[in-house]
mmCIF file of C-alpha atoms in Angstrom:
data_model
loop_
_atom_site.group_PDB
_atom_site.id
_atom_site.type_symbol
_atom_site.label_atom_id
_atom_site.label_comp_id
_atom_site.label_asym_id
_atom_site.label_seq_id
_atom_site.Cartn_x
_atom_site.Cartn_y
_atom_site.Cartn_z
ATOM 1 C CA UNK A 182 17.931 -0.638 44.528
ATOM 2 C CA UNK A 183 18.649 -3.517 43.056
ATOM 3 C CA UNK A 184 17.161 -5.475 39.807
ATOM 4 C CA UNK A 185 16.702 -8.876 40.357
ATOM 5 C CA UNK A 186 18.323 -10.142 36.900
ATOM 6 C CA UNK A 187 21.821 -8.916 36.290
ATOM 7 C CA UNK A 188 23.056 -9.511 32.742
ATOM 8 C CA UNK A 189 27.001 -10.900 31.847
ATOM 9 C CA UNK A 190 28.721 -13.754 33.850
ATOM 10 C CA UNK A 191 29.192 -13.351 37.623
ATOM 11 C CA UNK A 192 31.545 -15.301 39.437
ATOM 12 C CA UNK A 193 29.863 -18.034 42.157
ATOM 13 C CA UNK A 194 31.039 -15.496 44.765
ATOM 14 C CA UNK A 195 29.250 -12.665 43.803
ATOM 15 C CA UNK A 196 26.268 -14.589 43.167
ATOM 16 C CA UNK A 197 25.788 -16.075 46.446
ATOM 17 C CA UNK A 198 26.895 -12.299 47.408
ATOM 18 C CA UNK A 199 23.720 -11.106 45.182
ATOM 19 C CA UNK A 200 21.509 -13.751 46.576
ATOM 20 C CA UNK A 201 22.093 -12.786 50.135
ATOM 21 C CA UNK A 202 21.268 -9.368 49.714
ATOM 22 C CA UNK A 203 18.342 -10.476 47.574
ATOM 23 C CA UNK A 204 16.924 -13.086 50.197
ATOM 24 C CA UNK A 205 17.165 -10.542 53.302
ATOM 25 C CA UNK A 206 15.860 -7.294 51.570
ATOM 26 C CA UNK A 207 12.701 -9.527 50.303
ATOM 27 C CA UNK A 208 12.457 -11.159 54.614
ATOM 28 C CA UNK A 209 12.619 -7.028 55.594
ATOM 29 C CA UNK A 210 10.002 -6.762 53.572
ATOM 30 C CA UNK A 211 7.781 -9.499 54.432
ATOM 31 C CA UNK A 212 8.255 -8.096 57.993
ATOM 32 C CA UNK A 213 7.589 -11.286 60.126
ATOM 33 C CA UNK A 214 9.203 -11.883 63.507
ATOM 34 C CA UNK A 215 11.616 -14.662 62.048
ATOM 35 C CA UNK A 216 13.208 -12.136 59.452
ATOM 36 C CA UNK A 217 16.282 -11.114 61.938
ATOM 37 C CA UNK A 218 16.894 -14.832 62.538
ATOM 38 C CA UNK A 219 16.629 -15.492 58.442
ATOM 39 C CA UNK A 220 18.753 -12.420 57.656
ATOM 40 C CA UNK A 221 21.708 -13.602 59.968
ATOM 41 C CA UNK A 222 21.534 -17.116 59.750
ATOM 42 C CA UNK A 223 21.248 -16.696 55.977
ATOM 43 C CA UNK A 224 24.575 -14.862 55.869
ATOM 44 C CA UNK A 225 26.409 -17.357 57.697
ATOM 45 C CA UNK A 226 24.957 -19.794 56.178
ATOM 46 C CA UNK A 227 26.017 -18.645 52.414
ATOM 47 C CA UNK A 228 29.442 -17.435 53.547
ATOM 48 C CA UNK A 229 30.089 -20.647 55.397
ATOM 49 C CA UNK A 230 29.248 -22.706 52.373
ATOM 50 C CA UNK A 231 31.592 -20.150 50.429
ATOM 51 C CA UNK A 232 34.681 -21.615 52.729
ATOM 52 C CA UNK A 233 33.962 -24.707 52.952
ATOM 53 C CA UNK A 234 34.110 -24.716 49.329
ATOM 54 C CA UNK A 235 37.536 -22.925 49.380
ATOM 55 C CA UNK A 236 38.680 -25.322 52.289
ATOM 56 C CA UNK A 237 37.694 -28.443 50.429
ATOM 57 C CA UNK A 238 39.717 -27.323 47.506
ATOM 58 C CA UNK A 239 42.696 -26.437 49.134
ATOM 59 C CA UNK A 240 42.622 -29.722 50.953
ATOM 60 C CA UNK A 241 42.333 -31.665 47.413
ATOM 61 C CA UNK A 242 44.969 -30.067 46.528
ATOM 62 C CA UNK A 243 47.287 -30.405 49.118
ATOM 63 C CA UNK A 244 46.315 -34.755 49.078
ATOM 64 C CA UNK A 245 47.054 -34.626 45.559
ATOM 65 C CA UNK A 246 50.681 -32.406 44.833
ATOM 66 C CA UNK A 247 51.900 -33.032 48.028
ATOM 67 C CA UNK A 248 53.311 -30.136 50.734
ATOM 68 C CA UNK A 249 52.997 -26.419 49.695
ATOM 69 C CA UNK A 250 53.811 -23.381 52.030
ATOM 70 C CA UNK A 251 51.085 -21.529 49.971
ATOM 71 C CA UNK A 252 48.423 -23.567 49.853
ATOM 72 C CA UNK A 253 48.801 -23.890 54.175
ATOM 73 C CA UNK A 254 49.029 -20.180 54.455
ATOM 74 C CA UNK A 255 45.862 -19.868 52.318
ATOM 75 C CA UNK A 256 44.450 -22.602 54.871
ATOM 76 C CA UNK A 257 45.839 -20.388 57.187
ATOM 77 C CA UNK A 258 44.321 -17.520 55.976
ATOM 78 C CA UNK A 259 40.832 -19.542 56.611
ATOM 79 C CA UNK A 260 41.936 -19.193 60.345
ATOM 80 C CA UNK A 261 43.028 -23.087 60.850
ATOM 81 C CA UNK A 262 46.200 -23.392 62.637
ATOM 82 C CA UNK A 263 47.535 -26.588 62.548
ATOM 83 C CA UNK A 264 51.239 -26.813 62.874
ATOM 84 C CA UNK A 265 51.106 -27.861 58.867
ATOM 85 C CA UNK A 266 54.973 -29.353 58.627
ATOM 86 C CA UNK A 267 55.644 -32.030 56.086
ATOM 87 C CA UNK A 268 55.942 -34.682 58.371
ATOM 88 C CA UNK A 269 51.990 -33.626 60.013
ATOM 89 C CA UNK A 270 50.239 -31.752 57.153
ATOM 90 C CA UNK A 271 48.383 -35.073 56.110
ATOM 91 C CA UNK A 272 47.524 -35.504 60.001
ATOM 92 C CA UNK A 273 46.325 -31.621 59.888
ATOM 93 C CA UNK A 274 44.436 -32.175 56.572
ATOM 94 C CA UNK A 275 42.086 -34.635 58.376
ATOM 95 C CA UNK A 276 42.151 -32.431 61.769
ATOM 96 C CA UNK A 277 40.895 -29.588 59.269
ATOM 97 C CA UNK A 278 38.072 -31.720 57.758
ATOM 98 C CA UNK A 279 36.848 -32.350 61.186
ATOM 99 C CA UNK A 280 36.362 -29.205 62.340
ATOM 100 C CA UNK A 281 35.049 -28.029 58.648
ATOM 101 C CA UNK A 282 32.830 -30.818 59.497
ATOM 102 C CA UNK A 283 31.795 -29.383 63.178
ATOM 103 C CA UNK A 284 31.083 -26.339 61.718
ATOM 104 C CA UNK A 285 28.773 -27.539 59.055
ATOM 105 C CA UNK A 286 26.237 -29.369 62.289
ATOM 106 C CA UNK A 287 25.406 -26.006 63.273
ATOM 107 C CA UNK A 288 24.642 -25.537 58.935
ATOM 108 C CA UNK A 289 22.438 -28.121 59.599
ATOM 109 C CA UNK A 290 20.438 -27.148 62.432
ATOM 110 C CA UNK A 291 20.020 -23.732 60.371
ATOM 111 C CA UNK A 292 18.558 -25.740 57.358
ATOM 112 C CA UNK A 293 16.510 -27.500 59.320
ATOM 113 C CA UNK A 294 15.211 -24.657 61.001
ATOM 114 C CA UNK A 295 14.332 -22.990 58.338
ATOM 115 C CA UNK A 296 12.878 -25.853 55.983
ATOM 116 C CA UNK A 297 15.755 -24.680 53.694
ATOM 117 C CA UNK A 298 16.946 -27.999 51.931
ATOM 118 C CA UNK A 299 13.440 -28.424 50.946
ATOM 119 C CA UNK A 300 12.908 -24.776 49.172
ATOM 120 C CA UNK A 301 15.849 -24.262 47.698
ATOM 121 C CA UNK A 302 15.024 -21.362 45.207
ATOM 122 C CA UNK A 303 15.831 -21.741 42.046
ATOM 123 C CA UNK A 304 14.461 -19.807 38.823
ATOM 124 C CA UNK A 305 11.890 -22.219 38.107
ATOM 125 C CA UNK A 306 10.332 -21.232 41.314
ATOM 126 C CA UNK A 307 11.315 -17.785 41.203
ATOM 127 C CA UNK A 308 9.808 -17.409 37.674
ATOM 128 C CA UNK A 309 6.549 -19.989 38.987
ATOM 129 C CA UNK A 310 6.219 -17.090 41.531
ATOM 130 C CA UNK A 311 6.709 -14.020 39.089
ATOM 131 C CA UNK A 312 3.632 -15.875 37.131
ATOM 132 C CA UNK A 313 1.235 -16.211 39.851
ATOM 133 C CA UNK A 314 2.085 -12.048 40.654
ATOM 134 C CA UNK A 315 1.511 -11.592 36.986
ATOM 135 C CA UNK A 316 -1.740 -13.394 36.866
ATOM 136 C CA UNK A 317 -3.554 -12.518 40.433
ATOM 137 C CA UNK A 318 -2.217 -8.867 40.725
ATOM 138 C CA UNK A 319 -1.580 -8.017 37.234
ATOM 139 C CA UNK A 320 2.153 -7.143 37.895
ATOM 140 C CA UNK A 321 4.327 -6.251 34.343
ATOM 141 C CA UNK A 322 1.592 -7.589 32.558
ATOM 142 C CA UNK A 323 1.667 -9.051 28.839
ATOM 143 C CA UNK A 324 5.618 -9.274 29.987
ATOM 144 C CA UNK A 325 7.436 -12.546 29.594
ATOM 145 C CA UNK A 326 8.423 -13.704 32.908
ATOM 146 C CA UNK A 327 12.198 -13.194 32.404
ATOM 147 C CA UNK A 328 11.692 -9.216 31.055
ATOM 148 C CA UNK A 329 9.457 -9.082 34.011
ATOM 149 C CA UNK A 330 11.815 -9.705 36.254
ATOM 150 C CA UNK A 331 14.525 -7.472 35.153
ATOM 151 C CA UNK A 332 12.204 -4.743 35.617
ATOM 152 C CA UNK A 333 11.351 -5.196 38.935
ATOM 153 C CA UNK A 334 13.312 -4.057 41.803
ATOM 154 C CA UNK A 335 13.743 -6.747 45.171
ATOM 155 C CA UNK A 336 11.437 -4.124 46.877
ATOM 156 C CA UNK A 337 9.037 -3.991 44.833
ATOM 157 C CA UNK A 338 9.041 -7.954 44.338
ATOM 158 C CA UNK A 339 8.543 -8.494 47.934
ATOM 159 C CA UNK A 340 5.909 -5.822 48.254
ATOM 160 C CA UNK A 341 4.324 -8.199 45.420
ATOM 161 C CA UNK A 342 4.276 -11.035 47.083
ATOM 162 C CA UNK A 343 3.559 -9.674 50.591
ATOM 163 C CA UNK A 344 0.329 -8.485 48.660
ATOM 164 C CA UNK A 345 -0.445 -12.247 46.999
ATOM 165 C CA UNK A 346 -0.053 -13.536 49.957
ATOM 166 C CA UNK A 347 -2.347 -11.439 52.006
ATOM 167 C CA UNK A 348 -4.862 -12.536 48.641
ATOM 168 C CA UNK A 349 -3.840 -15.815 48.326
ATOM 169 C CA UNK A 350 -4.646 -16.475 52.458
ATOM 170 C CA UNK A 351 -7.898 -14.399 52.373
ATOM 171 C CA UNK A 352 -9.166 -17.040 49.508
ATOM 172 C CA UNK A 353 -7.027 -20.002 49.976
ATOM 173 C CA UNK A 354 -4.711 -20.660 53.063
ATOM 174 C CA UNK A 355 -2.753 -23.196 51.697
ATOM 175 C CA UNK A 356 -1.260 -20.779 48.537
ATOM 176 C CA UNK A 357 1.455 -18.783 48.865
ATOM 177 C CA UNK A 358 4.423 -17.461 47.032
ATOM 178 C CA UNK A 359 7.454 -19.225 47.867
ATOM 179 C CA UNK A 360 10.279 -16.916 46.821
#
């Protein structure tokens, strides 16, 4: 298991890694019909923003110092294969960005399948959400949010708010915990 608060200074990598494994361990436990769809999707989604990331970085630097075998093997690497020779690597560079650009509509549809853009989590909502559990089902109590939430395991979290929800619809069908 995993806590949800990791202490020290993780690279952007590892926490979109962490975030992943966060977001589809808490759908698994919510146990609706979409969670499959979520879980994959999710993944894709998170590595694909990952490389594009990567991609869009390699390409600055290529516009900016010019030709370098490395930098077009690392593009390589990112399975684009353009011919890349000095007299067509600016022509590839924008070949690249369309097809980075392709693969970003199908991003899209994700997002706005899943409402996405509009929920993006961040800790204001995560520790909004770790109040309400505190509050209605006397989770960590007398706990500051931020304690709270290193002692809680993702399982145990979703398990939380699978049970405020249940609650929350049973007395009030427009509140839920959005985490």
């Amino acid at each position: 298991m995993q806590r949800l608060v990791i202490d020290g200074d993780p690279s952007p990598a590892d926490l979109a890694e962490a975030w992943i494994v966060i977001k589809s361990q808490h759908l698994e436990n919510m146990n609706d019909a979409k969670s499959n769809f979520h879980i994959v999707n999710g993944v894709e989604f998170h590595r694909f923003q990952l490389k594009r990331l990567a991609v869009e970085a390699l390409l600055y630097l290529l516009e900016k110092n010019g030709y370098d075998e490395e930098l077009i093997d690392l593009l390589r690497d990112e399975e684009y294969d353009y011919p890349f020779t000095e007299e067509t690597y600016q022509e590839d560079i924008i070949k690249v960005r369309g097809e980075l650009g392709s693969e970003s509509l199908d991003v899209e549809s994700y997002l706005q399948q899943t409402g996405e853009e509009s929920q993006t989590p961040t800790k204001e909502v995560f520790y909004k959400s770790l109040m309400a559990l505190q509050k209605h089902l006397g989770l960590c109590t007398g706990m500051p949010p931020r304690k709270a939430a290193a002692e809680l395991t993702v399982y145990e979290f979703g398990m939380a708010c699978k049970e405020y929800n249940k609650l929350a619809k049973a007395t009030n069908p427009q509140e839920n915990v959005n985490a």
